[in-house]
Amino acid sequence: MLGFGAVRLRTDMNRLLSLLFHQGVLDEQFLQLQQLQDQTSPNFVSEVVTIYFHESEKQLRNLRNLLLDREMWDYCKLGIHLNQLMGSSSSIGAKRVRNICAAFRAAVDQNNRPACMRALEVLEHEYCYLKNKLHELFQIEQERVLGDTVRYPGAVNQQ
Amino acid sequence: MTNGSSFGSGSLSCKPETGVSDQFPAGLRVLVVDDDVTCLKILEQMLRRCLYHVTTCSQATAALNLLRERKGCFDVVLSDVHMPDMDGFKLLELVGLEMDLPVIMMSADGRTNLVLRGIRHGACDYLIKPIREEQLKNIWQHVIRKKWNENKEHEHSGSVDDKDRHKRGDDTDYASSVNDGADGMVTSHKKRRNIKEEDDCEIETDDPGASKKPRVVWSVELHQQFVSAVNQLGIDKAVPKRILELMNVPGLTRENVASHLQKFRLYLKRLSGVAQQQGGGPSSFCGSMEQTPNLGPYGRFEIQALAASGQIPPQTLAALHAELLGRPTANVGLPVIDHQPLLQASKCMPVDHVMSYGQPLPSNITKQISQPVIEDVHSGLGVWHSNNMVGSYGGLGGQNGHKVLMGMLQNQQLQKQSITVQPSRLVVPTQSSGFQVGNSGGSVNQTASFNTSSVIDYSLVLPQSDCISNGIGQRSERDTKTTGCPVDSENRTGCQVRNSILNLAGKRSGEKQISFGESGQVLNQGPLKNLGFVGKGTSIPSRFAVYEAEPPIRNVNHGDNASSPNRFN
């Protein structure tokens, strides 16, 4: 029964992942991340993603504040924040967020404020979507791990 | 070290590296600097998987402190470009300057200009985020490459006793040109260097843009900016980084500035060194010359040294120099435009300074100069074969001139193309042509009255390159034949150089055609004449006054001069 649950959870996870890949939310960098997860750091992916969300939330806040500040148009700071967001997003394989960051940066370069505002909105939207989906993914993962730990003692007992 | 930083346990041990182990890339000590904690975490894990010792640091300043505290405990540095507390390029600069470690830059921003900037600042690689494990597996190559390059450099500059500072990778050529002044090395390395430099030269003349180490043309304006930056900071406090900031020239790197500063310091040092022997006769000059044989290539310093002995404090000279350097650009006319592309193509160091260095000379030294020059020649002769002399060009005008000449010598074929490149490297037009424009009208006639027309051109050209002329004089007096002097007003520099090249080529090929009279005489006029009008220049610190004063003095000098070739021979 538990074994069956584990298979189901794995299928769910794969389905969700392939959906995210299909939508272009994630790219192969995320797989790299998964490959980096090993015995020495069993929760590597979720740790990294947690850090990512923590940091990028700050970045997004900064971006919004910078854009809403009507007097000061700090082109340089915007660029730096965007760059960092782009760097971390691409590093975890958040492809769509990264792409929007690139578009955002182009708008900043052109000094196009309306385009920047639009980009920020799309960015926030994408960010939320990514966050929800990854959260979902980790929940399944956690369930699976939990199931595994439950199953193993049982397996040991059977022997 | 605040939050976000962690030390790999292995890197704390700080063991001195003992050669290359059998599992070499494993254990490579890597310092990762990134303000982005996400990336830091990922990179750390990736590098661990490569079996490297990883130390991470989320602040550039902290990383710098770490590097300073534990020198020799890291093999390679991976640094982000954008960091809030310190720009990655600054870190790169400082690391390059202090630790001489290979630095790999990384950024999500892969725009060409940024990557270019990284390379110019001396980054050995530039990784665009996302960084993949495969890319990191390979970073050990930079450590090896750096070590090998250093070894090579060491080989070249084995006997250099230049204590000033350790030369960095970029200055390899510079180091070897300094080396030319030292004895033993020259003959043994001559052949190999020829080959090497010929190659370099070909690369650079064919496709200057593609050569891996972009060289900066220290144009008059650029040098003036440099000098004013140095003056602003004070020569003692002037560090390449600050100068670079003050100059604010896009594309200029700390290394360019550092190398230039080094030369500038040498020049000032030399000035002050000789200034202490003030009032000393010619013998003191040649004495100082012999003491520092490896400064031989900096023939131009002879003149400056003389200037210094004429009670001009170095500061004044530097200031004068800056001032004089700057102004001629105002009269730079067409010739400059002609030469500019050549200059660009050759990407050489400026010889243009030579002229202005030579300028502020008191006239009473004009007589002395002939002596030191000769002394210089004699003392150097044992060592200064044609290669050396070329080496002196290198020291003078940048490595490229040197290289080209080497190439020329090697080939013994004076192709048109290389000739056209040549002048820009050696004689350096920007400023000199400015001068020609400035004074050609009157002075050409002036000289013409007592000499053949070909001589005029020498005399006009040589002032700018007095030490070059010394070099040539020194050679030509011995065993070269000055080939015909087809000179037209625009092409003077070119011709002059071509002559010298022909001389050299002649020498190399073993045809020792000796015709002292004309060439020796002609060539020696240069410095003297220069000194003459420069002497005036010191008493009247206006450039225009210098011009006006020039012709009469020149006549006087010419008289003096006529005797010197005899002494030469």
XYZ file of C-alpha atoms in Angstrom:
728
model
C 0.000 0.000 0.000
C 2.775 2.351 1.010
C 4.832 1.233 -1.948
C 1.965 2.027 -4.220
C 1.702 5.480 -2.604
C 5.354 6.080 -3.251
C 4.975 5.207 -6.910
C 1.987 7.493 -7.160
C 3.902 10.320 -5.539
C 6.814 9.817 -7.890
C 4.481 9.871 -10.870
C 2.887 13.048 -9.591
C 6.238 14.636 -9.178
C 7.390 13.686 -12.631
C 4.164 14.908 -14.125
C 4.480 18.221 -12.376
C 8.093 18.562 -13.388
C 7.387 17.780 -16.999
C 4.566 20.297 -16.942
C 6.898 22.951 -15.596
C 9.475 22.075 -18.193
C 6.877 22.124 -20.883
C 5.663 25.523 -19.793
C 9.222 26.766 -19.763
C 9.044 27.588 -16.096
C 12.058 25.432 -15.436
C 14.961 24.352 -17.543
C 17.718 21.782 -17.388
C 19.602 23.798 -14.804
C 17.037 22.577 -12.339
C 18.020 19.040 -13.220
C 21.616 19.969 -12.535
C 20.474 21.123 -9.166
C 18.772 17.819 -8.552
C 21.902 15.986 -9.578
C 23.871 17.945 -7.036
C 21.749 16.531 -4.309
C 23.531 13.584 -2.759
C 24.142 11.874 0.562
C 26.197 14.726 1.903
C 23.350 17.171 1.321
C 20.080 15.276 1.015
C 17.926 18.400 0.990
C 20.090 20.376 -1.298
C 17.445 21.368 -3.826
C 14.897 22.521 -1.323
C 17.552 24.347 0.673
C 18.743 26.208 -2.372
C 15.229 27.017 -3.498
C 14.352 28.271 -0.042
C 17.342 30.555 -0.070
C 16.409 31.647 -3.550
C 12.892 32.632 -2.561
C 14.118 34.390 0.509
C 16.627 36.429 -1.451
C 14.551 37.092 -4.505
C 11.657 38.341 -2.416
C 13.999 41.038 -1.155
C 15.090 41.761 -4.687
C 11.515 42.083 -5.866
C 10.679 44.436 -3.009
C 13.682 46.538 -3.883
C 12.712 46.602 -7.512
C 9.195 47.685 -6.722
C 10.383 50.418 -4.383
C 12.826 51.671 -6.928
C 10.187 51.760 -9.637
C 7.593 53.438 -7.475
C 9.961 56.132 -6.380
C 8.848 58.774 -8.839
C 11.576 61.323 -8.258
C 14.507 59.037 -8.352
C 15.037 56.854 -11.334
C 17.963 54.822 -10.217
C 18.805 53.138 -13.410
C 21.991 51.673 -12.062
C 20.502 50.130 -8.962
C 17.653 48.647 -10.919
C 20.152 47.041 -13.219
C 22.113 45.598 -10.337
C 19.059 44.146 -8.629
C 17.803 42.717 -11.870
C 21.136 41.250 -12.590
C 21.276 39.493 -9.324
C 17.769 38.196 -9.679
C 18.647 37.013 -13.118
C 21.755 35.295 -11.867
C 20.053 33.427 -9.096
C 16.988 32.570 -11.162
C 19.057 31.142 -13.948
C 21.170 29.261 -11.429
C 18.196 27.371 -10.087
C 16.805 26.930 -13.554
C 13.856 29.305 -13.257
C 13.819 29.963 -16.929
C 10.766 32.127 -17.261
C 11.657 34.372 -14.372
C 15.077 34.758 -15.866
C 13.673 35.662 -19.259
C 11.391 38.269 -17.788
C 14.320 39.692 -15.898
C 16.147 40.017 -19.188
C 13.183 41.812 -20.727
C 12.955 43.999 -17.670
C 16.573 44.912 -17.966
C 16.129 45.796 -21.598
C 13.300 48.116 -20.573
C 15.523 49.666 -17.950
C 18.238 50.160 -20.515
C 15.794 51.928 -22.763
C 14.639 54.051 -19.878
C 11.139 52.922 -20.634
C 9.285 53.317 -17.391
C 5.890 51.927 -18.433
C 7.570 48.866 -19.868
C 9.446 48.478 -16.610
C 6.208 48.576 -14.651
C 4.655 45.979 -16.905
C 7.742 43.828 -16.642
C 7.655 44.064 -12.880
C 4.064 42.928 -12.799
C 4.740 39.991 -15.063
C 7.802 39.195 -13.020
C 5.844 39.139 -9.795
C 3.240 36.971 -11.384
C 5.786 34.524 -12.705
C 7.568 34.525 -9.438
C 4.422 33.592 -7.577
C 3.647 30.871 -10.050
C 7.123 29.435 -9.703
C 6.937 29.618 -5.961
C 3.614 27.819 -5.833
C 4.676 25.134 -8.228
C 7.979 24.490 -6.520
C 6.219 24.434 -3.218
C 3.899 21.816 -4.596
C 6.828 19.867 -5.869
C 8.583 19.904 -2.534
C 5.457 18.839 -0.760
C 5.212 15.813 -2.942
C 8.883 15.204 -2.441
C 8.503 15.468 1.294
C 5.609 13.080 1.295
C 7.601 10.674 -0.728
C 10.603 10.912 1.572
C 8.295 10.475 4.514
C 6.758 7.473 2.857
C 10.220 6.103 2.207
C 11.231 6.441 5.822
C 8.009 4.825 6.896
C 8.457 2.059 4.434
C 12.059 1.242 5.208
C 11.556 0.110 8.789
C 8.729 -2.010 7.569
C 10.969 -3.511 4.912
C 13.591 -4.197 7.522
C 11.009 -5.846 9.708
C 9.859 -8.068 6.920
C 13.334 -9.469 6.436
C 33.187 37.264 7.687
C 29.602 37.630 8.456
C 26.644 35.597 7.603
C 26.620 33.698 4.432
C 30.264 32.942 4.539
C 31.645 29.631 5.404
C 35.007 28.097 5.159
C 35.760 24.822 3.643
C 37.553 22.903 6.312
C 40.315 21.979 3.956
C 41.210 25.480 3.035
C 41.933 26.396 6.598
C 44.839 24.099 6.788
C 46.899 26.368 4.579
C 49.434 23.866 3.520
C 52.066 25.135 1.200
C 51.578 23.553 -2.151
C 53.977 20.769 -2.759
C 54.093 20.315 -6.459
C 51.376 18.662 -8.416
C 49.843 15.695 -6.736
C 48.785 12.616 -8.589
C 45.121 13.430 -8.226
C 45.863 16.945 -9.180
C 42.675 18.830 -9.718
C 41.279 17.404 -6.522
C 42.035 19.627 -3.610
C 42.332 22.780 -5.647
C 41.674 25.599 -3.231
C 38.949 27.771 -4.565
C 37.573 30.938 -3.085
C 34.095 31.839 -4.288
C 32.879 35.379 -3.816
C 29.284 36.184 -4.610
C 26.769 38.337 -2.851
C 24.040 36.116 -4.207
C 23.676 33.436 -1.566
C 21.742 31.150 -3.859
C 24.530 31.062 -6.375
C 27.057 30.751 -3.633
C 25.353 27.693 -2.299
C 25.038 26.073 -5.692
C 28.611 26.851 -6.621
C 29.870 25.526 -3.361
C 28.118 22.251 -3.936
C 29.278 22.001 -7.511
C 32.858 22.693 -6.570
C 32.679 20.144 -3.798
C 31.554 17.634 -6.324
C 34.671 18.428 -8.285
C 36.608 17.550 -5.124
C 37.903 21.050 -4.707
C 38.403 22.745 -1.390
C 35.809 25.438 -1.388
C 35.705 28.596 0.633
C 32.746 30.825 0.097
C 32.329 34.434 0.899
C 29.368 36.684 0.309
C 31.206 39.970 0.570
C 33.965 41.170 -1.632
C 35.677 43.118 1.129
C 35.610 40.122 3.409
C 37.010 38.013 0.623
C 39.801 40.470 0.115
C 40.654 40.428 3.781
C 40.633 36.697 3.724
C 42.938 36.633 0.756
C 45.269 39.082 2.416
C 45.311 37.239 5.701
C 45.983 33.929 4.146
C 48.174 34.562 1.212
C 49.059 31.437 -0.624
C 46.077 29.553 0.705
C 44.066 29.785 -2.446
C 44.746 28.668 -5.939
C 41.965 30.351 -7.789
C 39.273 32.913 -7.097
C 35.786 32.858 -8.536
C 34.156 36.224 -8.240
C 30.843 37.725 -9.147
C 30.904 40.933 -11.132
C 28.206 42.912 -9.360
C 28.587 43.119 -5.654
C 27.249 45.837 -3.433
C 30.284 46.448 -1.277
C 32.871 46.272 -3.994
C 32.765 45.929 -7.705
C 33.981 42.573 -8.859
C 36.431 44.248 -11.191
C 37.979 46.101 -8.309
C 38.403 42.887 -6.456
C 39.872 41.394 -9.558
C 42.305 44.267 -9.804
C 43.361 44.056 -6.214
C 43.740 40.329 -6.288
C 45.760 40.608 -9.440
C 47.928 43.266 -7.924
C 48.490 41.767 -4.521
C 48.114 38.055 -4.834
C 48.567 37.394 -8.482
C 45.990 34.647 -8.436
C 43.949 33.565 -11.386
C 40.536 35.141 -11.061
C 37.474 33.861 -12.851
C 34.646 36.318 -13.173
C 31.041 35.278 -13.334
C 27.851 37.116 -13.954
C 24.435 36.654 -15.371
C 25.212 39.632 -17.498
C 27.014 38.357 -20.534
C 27.081 41.535 -22.524
C 30.204 41.800 -24.578
C 31.449 45.018 -23.100
C 31.247 43.602 -19.627
C 33.047 40.431 -20.584
C 35.630 42.529 -22.338
C 36.069 44.604 -19.258
C 36.637 41.491 -17.238
C 39.265 40.263 -19.606
C 40.946 43.623 -19.702
C 41.110 43.694 -15.959
C 42.930 40.437 -16.113
C 40.238 37.880 -15.518
C 41.394 34.536 -16.789
C 37.868 33.465 -17.561
C 34.375 34.873 -17.587
C 31.547 32.503 -16.846
C 28.000 33.444 -17.593
C 25.401 32.298 -15.108
C 23.948 29.759 -14.867
C 27.213 28.042 -14.263
C 27.325 24.372 -14.923
C 29.335 21.787 -13.187
C 31.244 20.950 -16.336
C 32.582 24.468 -16.510
C 33.849 24.308 -12.981
C 35.501 20.966 -13.477
C 37.850 22.700 -15.805
C 38.939 25.680 -13.798
C 42.144 24.067 -12.653
C 43.511 24.768 -16.107
C 43.813 28.431 -15.228
C 45.973 27.624 -12.260
C 48.278 25.536 -14.394
C 48.316 28.057 -17.177
C 49.240 30.819 -14.821
C 52.025 28.810 -13.311
C 53.441 27.919 -16.657
C 53.317 31.446 -17.822
C 55.138 32.535 -14.739
C 57.790 29.954 -15.298
C 58.224 31.102 -18.813
C 58.485 34.614 -17.624
C 61.000 33.591 -15.080
C 63.108 32.004 -17.679
C 63.092 35.191 -19.642
C 63.847 37.513 -16.841
C 66.161 35.265 -14.941
C 68.883 37.797 -14.327
C 66.824 40.869 -13.960
C 67.713 42.496 -10.724
C 64.834 44.862 -10.823
C 63.715 44.844 -7.254
C 60.911 47.215 -7.724
C 58.223 44.685 -7.993
C 57.421 41.366 -9.353
C 56.238 41.622 -12.858
C 52.927 40.255 -13.727
C 52.019 38.114 -16.620
C 51.216 40.967 -18.858
C 54.608 42.490 -18.503
C 56.514 39.580 -19.817
C 57.818 41.439 -22.766
C 58.691 44.377 -20.728
C 60.650 42.203 -18.427
C 62.574 40.651 -21.198
C 63.387 43.953 -22.706
C 64.761 45.097 -19.435
C 66.704 41.975 -19.394
C 68.401 42.878 -22.586
C 70.624 45.211 -20.759
C 72.035 42.454 -18.624
C 74.944 40.524 -19.973
C 74.872 36.783 -20.365
C 71.276 36.279 -21.184
C 71.358 38.126 -24.379
C 73.287 35.856 -26.599
C 71.855 32.662 -25.274
C 68.297 33.764 -25.614
C 68.695 35.770 -28.691
C 67.658 33.225 -31.166
C 64.708 31.886 -29.321
C 63.411 35.277 -28.540
C 63.709 36.266 -32.101
C 61.497 33.467 -33.092
C 59.032 34.087 -30.383
C 58.772 37.735 -31.020
C 58.500 37.298 -34.668
C 55.459 35.219 -34.058
C 54.011 37.767 -31.729
C 54.661 40.464 -34.182
C 52.922 38.661 -36.928
C 49.895 38.104 -34.846
C 49.730 41.661 -33.887
C 50.294 43.219 -37.215
C 47.897 40.941 -38.941
C 45.037 41.293 -36.598
C 45.536 43.682 -33.788
C 42.031 43.343 -32.526
C 42.235 39.638 -32.063
C 45.431 39.495 -30.104
C 44.766 38.219 -26.671
C 46.422 40.971 -24.700
C 45.101 44.280 -25.828
C 47.769 46.876 -25.529
C 47.061 50.425 -24.825
C 48.365 53.188 -26.961
C 49.685 55.704 -24.503
C 48.838 58.641 -26.579
C 49.864 62.087 -25.544
C 46.470 62.848 -24.132
C 46.338 59.593 -22.300
C 49.749 60.074 -20.838
C 48.879 63.570 -19.798
C 45.823 62.271 -18.041
C 48.013 59.730 -16.410
C 50.535 62.304 -15.281
C 47.912 64.642 -13.948
C 46.330 61.772 -12.070
C 49.695 60.904 -10.594
C 50.337 64.494 -9.677
C 46.963 64.748 -8.089
C 47.553 61.698 -5.974
C 51.174 62.368 -5.305
C 53.728 60.024 -6.742
C 54.065 58.053 -3.545
C 50.397 57.499 -3.103
C 49.642 56.857 -6.697
C 48.461 53.316 -7.105
C 47.237 51.979 -10.393
C 43.741 51.592 -9.131
C 43.396 55.176 -8.050
C 45.063 56.468 -11.158
C 42.707 54.424 -13.202
C 39.783 55.880 -11.349
C 41.015 59.402 -11.782
C 41.784 58.906 -15.422
C 38.440 57.344 -16.008
C 39.305 56.084 -19.442
C 37.085 53.303 -20.695
C 38.958 50.259 -21.748
C 42.057 51.104 -19.813
C 42.893 48.477 -17.269
C 44.692 48.537 -14.035
C 47.397 46.500 -15.624
C 48.013 48.986 -18.338
C 48.229 51.705 -15.773
C 50.368 49.606 -13.475
C 52.841 48.891 -16.200
C 52.910 52.490 -17.232
C 53.268 53.651 -13.669
C 56.136 51.314 -13.230
C 57.918 52.851 -16.156
C 57.082 56.294 -14.979
C 58.434 55.524 -11.534
C 61.592 54.116 -12.997
C 61.982 57.264 -14.912
C 61.465 59.444 -11.870
C 63.719 57.271 -9.809
C 66.397 57.525 -12.353
C 65.970 61.254 -12.409
C 66.331 61.632 -8.722
C 69.204 59.204 -8.675
C 71.211 61.232 -11.085
C 70.117 64.476 -9.581
C 72.094 63.544 -6.519
C 75.222 63.625 -8.522
C 74.531 67.115 -9.543
C 77.279 69.049 -11.141
C 79.138 65.933 -11.976
C 80.842 65.917 -15.308
C 80.196 63.497 -18.082
C 82.031 60.820 -16.237
C 79.421 60.715 -13.558
C 76.824 60.115 -16.139
C 78.545 57.248 -17.680
C 79.241 55.973 -14.239
C 75.641 55.849 -13.413
C 75.054 54.253 -16.690
C 77.351 51.408 -15.921
C 75.949 50.874 -12.523
C 72.620 50.054 -13.896
C 73.232 48.144 -17.021
C 69.753 46.834 -17.127
C 68.467 50.272 -17.522
C 70.267 50.426 -20.764
C 67.117 50.022 -22.745
C 65.822 53.172 -21.269
C 68.162 55.159 -23.296
C 65.855 58.075 -23.135
C 66.595 58.401 -19.490
C 70.039 59.548 -20.358
C 68.634 62.745 -21.528
C 66.297 63.075 -18.673
C 69.084 62.315 -16.316
C 71.038 65.099 -17.805
C 68.127 67.314 -17.430
C 67.980 66.414 -13.841
C 71.612 67.134 -13.300
C 70.959 70.538 -14.628
C 69.280 71.388 -11.372
C 65.795 70.692 -12.507
C 63.956 68.967 -9.744
C 62.121 65.907 -10.934
C 58.805 67.326 -9.967
C 59.316 70.306 -12.117
C 60.407 68.160 -14.914
C 57.426 65.946 -14.515
C 55.176 68.931 -14.487
C 56.913 70.470 -17.419
C 56.759 67.220 -19.134
C 53.075 66.988 -18.538
C 52.577 70.469 -19.741
C 54.693 70.105 -22.775
C 53.195 66.841 -23.606
C 49.782 68.161 -23.569
C 50.107 71.172 -25.707
C 51.639 69.900 -28.830
C 48.517 68.011 -29.458
C 46.972 71.313 -30.201
C 49.090 71.700 -33.255
C 48.854 68.186 -34.289
C 47.856 68.478 -37.830
C 47.461 66.153 -40.697
C 50.493 64.025 -40.050
C 48.983 62.857 -36.889
C 45.954 61.677 -38.627
C 48.210 59.791 -40.949
C 49.980 58.138 -38.166
C 47.149 57.512 -35.893
C 45.881 54.376 -37.518
C 49.357 53.044 -37.571
C 49.652 53.713 -33.962
C 46.439 52.037 -33.328
C 47.390 49.099 -35.362
C 50.621 48.655 -33.629
C 49.173 49.301 -30.235
C 52.496 50.400 -28.995
C 53.675 52.228 -26.003
C 54.452 55.786 -26.592
C 57.812 56.932 -27.571
C 56.323 60.318 -27.859
C 57.351 61.120 -24.389
C 60.863 60.948 -25.398
C 60.757 64.249 -26.960
C 59.318 66.106 -24.144
C 61.610 64.437 -21.741
C 64.419 65.671 -23.743
C 63.121 69.144 -23.950
C 63.672 70.809 -20.681
C 67.385 70.589 -20.932
C 69.591 73.417 -20.000
C 71.732 74.522 -22.814
C 74.934 74.230 -20.903
C 74.605 70.549 -21.042
C 74.684 70.367 -24.729
C 78.366 69.798 -24.726
C 78.252 67.196 -22.113
C 75.693 65.200 -23.844
C 77.944 64.148 -26.612
C 80.246 62.587 -24.116
C 77.715 60.552 -22.178
C 76.189 59.388 -25.305
C 79.436 58.068 -26.468
C 80.196 56.555 -23.143
C 76.929 54.916 -23.181
C 77.654 53.479 -26.510
C 80.991 52.169 -25.501
C 80.003 50.737 -22.238
C 77.125 49.068 -23.805
C 78.809 47.819 -26.867
C 79.903 44.536 -25.482
C 76.378 43.705 -24.726
C 74.343 45.639 -27.111
C 74.295 43.762 -30.263
C 71.745 44.598 -32.734
C 69.285 42.679 -30.723
C 69.964 44.697 -27.735
C 69.605 47.820 -29.478
C 66.291 46.681 -30.590
C 65.651 45.789 -27.042
C 66.274 49.339 -26.186
C 63.586 50.316 -28.522
C 61.359 47.957 -26.752
C 62.036 49.544 -23.460
C 61.609 52.819 -25.037
C 58.684 52.611 -27.186
C 56.935 49.602 -25.998
C 57.384 46.023 -26.681
C 55.920 46.110 -30.044
C 58.415 48.238 -31.705
C 60.898 45.892 -30.380
C 59.078 42.954 -31.680
C 58.609 44.294 -35.064
C 62.217 45.073 -35.369
C 63.078 41.655 -34.223
C 60.789 40.290 -36.760
C 62.350 42.447 -39.365
C 65.768 41.370 -38.448
C 64.830 37.824 -38.481
C 63.257 37.948 -41.805
C 65.672 40.331 -43.298
C 63.033 41.337 -45.622
C 61.806 44.820 -45.507
C 58.316 44.414 -46.562
C 56.383 47.417 -47.240
C 53.759 46.570 -44.765
C 56.057 46.178 -41.879
C 57.796 49.343 -42.705
C 54.661 51.271 -42.565
C 53.866 49.840 -39.239
C 57.287 50.481 -37.971
C 57.418 54.195 -37.720
C 54.469 54.379 -35.559
C 56.009 52.030 -33.146
C 59.346 53.523 -32.928
C 59.349 57.090 -33.640
C 55.924 57.767 -32.560
C 54.248 60.344 -34.317
C 51.470 61.768 -32.316
C 53.536 64.178 -30.558
C 56.500 64.321 -32.745
C 54.499 65.158 -35.744
C 52.941 67.828 -33.707
C 56.333 69.183 -33.260
C 57.173 68.911 -36.830
C 54.145 70.793 -37.696
C 55.068 73.283 -35.123
C 58.506 74.042 -36.280
C 59.132 72.504 -39.602
C 58.595 75.613 -41.600
C 61.438 77.627 -40.289
C 63.741 75.031 -39.112
C 63.816 73.024 -42.218
C 65.267 75.879 -44.054
C 67.541 76.612 -41.245
C 69.094 73.272 -41.326
C 69.069 73.050 -44.999
C 71.419 75.926 -45.138
C 74.224 73.951 -43.707
C 73.438 70.466 -44.636
C 72.106 68.268 -47.280
C 68.434 67.895 -47.470
C 68.423 64.406 -46.177
C 70.107 65.573 -43.086
C 67.329 67.925 -42.348
C 65.005 65.154 -41.958
C 67.149 63.416 -39.544
C 67.593 66.424 -37.513
C 63.941 66.970 -37.442
C 63.097 63.506 -36.645
C 65.756 62.781 -34.207
C 64.929 65.283 -31.589
C 61.874 63.393 -30.791
C 63.660 60.204 -30.459
C 66.938 61.246 -29.143
C 67.702 58.010 -27.561
C 66.666 56.140 -30.566
C 69.068 58.189 -32.451
C 71.678 57.368 -29.950
C 71.027 53.788 -30.524
C 71.173 54.177 -34.197
C 74.174 56.328 -34.003
C 75.864 53.797 -31.988
C 75.192 51.174 -34.479
C 75.679 53.082 -37.563
C 78.958 54.455 -36.523
C 80.282 50.979 -36.357
C 79.142 48.972 -39.162
C 76.174 50.165 -40.932
C 75.514 52.029 -43.961
C 72.974 54.669 -43.997
C 71.031 54.043 -47.037
C 69.724 56.810 -49.092
C 67.451 59.246 -47.454
C 64.414 59.609 -49.557
C 62.641 62.089 -47.485
C 59.554 64.008 -48.009
C 58.170 66.201 -45.423
C 55.334 63.989 -44.444
C 57.269 60.848 -44.277
C 60.224 61.811 -42.277
C 59.709 59.582 -39.396
C 59.039 56.712 -41.596
C 62.168 57.217 -43.510
C 64.259 57.609 -40.551
C 63.111 54.432 -39.132
C 63.409 52.656 -42.341
C 66.969 53.717 -42.497
C 67.655 52.413 -39.143
C 66.073 49.198 -40.033
C 68.065 48.890 -43.127
C 71.082 49.547 -41.077
C 70.194 46.815 -38.758
C 69.314 44.472 -41.466
C 72.581 45.229 -43.065
C 74.342 44.434 -39.948
C 72.559 41.247 -39.376
C 73.235 39.955 -42.766
C 76.832 40.544 -42.194
C 77.518 43.100 -44.834
C 79.546 45.443 -42.842
C 79.428 48.487 -44.898
C 81.032 51.233 -43.069
C 80.312 54.712 -43.979
C 80.721 56.744 -40.929
C 80.841 60.226 -42.068
C 77.380 60.956 -43.085
C 75.312 58.748 -40.935
C 77.222 59.287 -37.785
C 77.163 62.957 -38.165
C 73.632 63.113 -39.103
C 72.449 60.893 -36.416
C 74.267 62.605 -33.733
C 72.809 65.864 -34.511
C 69.568 64.813 -33.161
C 70.187 64.793 -29.501
C 72.343 67.800 -29.538
C 70.051 69.883 -31.481
C 67.309 68.824 -29.307
C 69.224 69.735 -26.273
C 69.974 73.026 -27.719
C 66.520 74.232 -28.097
C 65.488 72.496 -25.045
C 68.038 74.400 -23.125
C 66.297 77.505 -24.097
C 63.102 75.924 -23.149
C 64.107 75.671 -19.575
C 64.876 79.276 -19.244
C 61.721 80.308 -21.001
C 59.141 77.862 -19.941
C 56.885 78.419 -22.839
C 56.706 76.029 -25.628
C 56.485 78.710 -28.200
C 59.487 80.369 -26.849
C 61.190 77.116 -27.296
C 60.368 77.063 -30.887
C 61.507 80.516 -31.511
C 64.690 80.015 -29.699
C 65.488 76.889 -31.447
C 67.218 77.744 -34.703
C 70.133 79.797 -33.450
C 70.967 77.316 -30.827
C 70.763 74.600 -33.255
C 73.433 76.174 -35.297
C 75.671 76.375 -32.347
C 75.085 72.826 -31.540
C 75.708 71.765 -34.966
C 79.160 73.073 -34.617
C 79.727 71.053 -31.536
C 78.266 68.190 -33.111
C 80.395 67.886 -36.070
C 83.189 66.773 -33.866
C 81.360 64.041 -32.137
C 81.179 61.585 -34.980
C 84.896 61.636 -35.145
C 85.075 60.697 -31.588
C 82.653 57.994 -32.234
C 84.789 56.454 -34.786
